[in-house]
Amino acid sequence: MEDYGNMSPEEMSILLFRSMGAFGARGKCVLILLVSLLFAFFLLIPIFWCLRADSTISWYWAVVCIPLWIVDTIYYCCLGCMYASSDAGVDPEDKTQEKPPLYKLYAFLKALLLLVLQIFLALKLNGDLSWTLVEVLIPYFVYDGLNLLERLAGGVLGYKMLTKNSEGAGVTQTEDIKKQRSALVLAVARKLVLNLARIAQGVLLGLKVDGSLGDASWWVVFIPVWLYVAFFVSFPVRKYVRAKAKAKEPKAKSPRQQHTHDAYTRESVTEDEEEELSKFPALDALCTILVICALTSPFFILSARLQDGSFSSIYVLLPWLIVVGLVFCFICCAISCVSFHDPEDGGAPEEAAAESGVRSTPSAEEAGRSCENEVVAFKIVETSTTMDSTEYPPSFSPLFAFRIALLLARYRMRLEEPGELKVHPEEELHLYTDELFVQDERQVMNGHPVELRVVFMIGQVVHAVQNTSGMMTST
C-alpha cells in the first residue's frame, strides 16, 4: 500500500494521473473535470472581487471572500500538519537539520499574520472598522519586516562563516571565498531592496487611500511595482548581453572537456547546457519578456482603472484570464493525448489479444507451468546475453534483454510435452512487441527508434529460443 503521507505533491499528482488512466476514456474525462473545477474555483476569487468593486453584486465582502476563506482553511491546516508531523519518520542523520519546535511555532504564527490581514481588509471594506488603511496593513508590515530581519541575519551569519573559512586557507581558496562573499553580499542586498520595495508599496497605497497624498497620480503610487517589473525584465536582457558577449569571444583551441575525467561529469553537462541556452539568445530573451509583460500587465491596467475609472474592473483580470485559459487548454490537450488503455475501445486484455491473433496470458489452469516457463526464460537469457557484445546496439542493456526474454517465456511459450518447446511464429511475436514496450515505459536508448530495436531484439530472442530448443531436444 502506498504511503500517501510521505508523498510529495508531484508524486501524488503522478499517482492520481495513473489512477485515472486505469479507467481509460472515463479516467481522462474525470481528470479533465477535476482540472476544470480547480481552475474555476481559483478564478472565482478575483472575479468576485471585480464584480463587487463594480457594484454588480451587493454582497458583504466577507461573503465575497468565501472562496478565499476555503483556500486559507486548507492551506493553514496543511501547514499546521506539516509542522506538527515533520519530526516523524526523519532519518537520524537529518536530525541535526530539523528545526526546533519554537522556530516552527514562530513560522506558523508569522504565516497567520496574512490571515489576520485578510480579515482586517474584509472588515475595512464592509465599513465595520474605522481604522485607516495604514493601520489595517500593520500585519503585513510586521510579516515583511520579519522576513527582512531573517534575510539580514542569514546574510550576516553566512558572511561570518565565509570569513572564518578564509582564515588559514590557501591563495586559491581565499580568492574563491572572496568571490563567494561578494556574491552573498549582492544577493542579500538584492533581497533586502525588494523587501523594502514591497513595504514601501504598502505604505504608499495606505497613504493614497487615506487621502494623505492628495492628488498624487496612481502611476506614481505604483512606482515600487514598476521597479519590480524592471528588475524582472533585466534578467533576460542581461542574459542576452552575456550570450552575445560570449559569442564574440574566440573559442578555446583546447578540447571542451580538458578539465573533466570523463564525458559524464558535471562540468561537461554544464558546458553543454550553456551552449544550448545561448543558441538563440534573442528569441529566448523575447519570449521571457513577453511572459513577464503578460503576467504584470494587470498592474498597468489597474493603475489606469484607478486613475480615471472609465471601464470595468474585469478588464484588469483579462490578461491573466487569457494566460490561465491557454494553460488550461494545454493541460487538457496533454491529458487527451496521453495513451491510456481503454477497456471500452480495446476490450479486456484477453479479448484484445484474441482479436489480434496473439495468444493471451496463461489462465489459472496453466499456472502450474509458470516455473517451467521461467526456467526456459533463464536458459534463453543465458544463451542470448553471452553473445558477442558487438552484435548489440550501443548502450544495449542485458537486464532489458532479460526482461524481454522473461515476458516472451511467460506469455508466448508453452511446454506441451516433455522435451518439446512450442514457440509462436515470429510474426506473432512482432505483433506482441508494442504491448511489451508499453509495459517497459517505451524505452529508447541513444536515439535508436523503437521499431529498429524491436526487430533486432526479436531476432536475437528467436535465435536464442531456437538454440535452446535444439539443446533440449538433443538431450
Short mmCIF file of C-alpha atoms in Angstrom, two decimals, residues 288-298:
data_model
loop_
_atom_site.label_atom_id
_atom_site.label_comp_id
_atom_site.label_asym_id
_atom_site.label_seq_id
_atom_site.Cartn_x
_atom_site.Cartn_y
_atom_site.Cartn_z
CA THR A 288 10.80 35.72 -21.46
CA ILE A 289 9.97 39.43 -21.73
CA LEU A 290 6.59 38.62 -23.31
CA VAL A 291 5.74 36.27 -20.44
CA ILE A 292 6.76 38.90 -17.87
CA CYS A 293 4.65 41.54 -19.63
CA ALA A 294 1.64 39.21 -19.73
CA LEU A 295 1.91 38.49 -16.01
CA THR A 296 2.49 42.11 -14.95
CA SER A 297 0.12 43.85 -17.39
CA PRO A 298 -2.83 43.74 -14.91
#
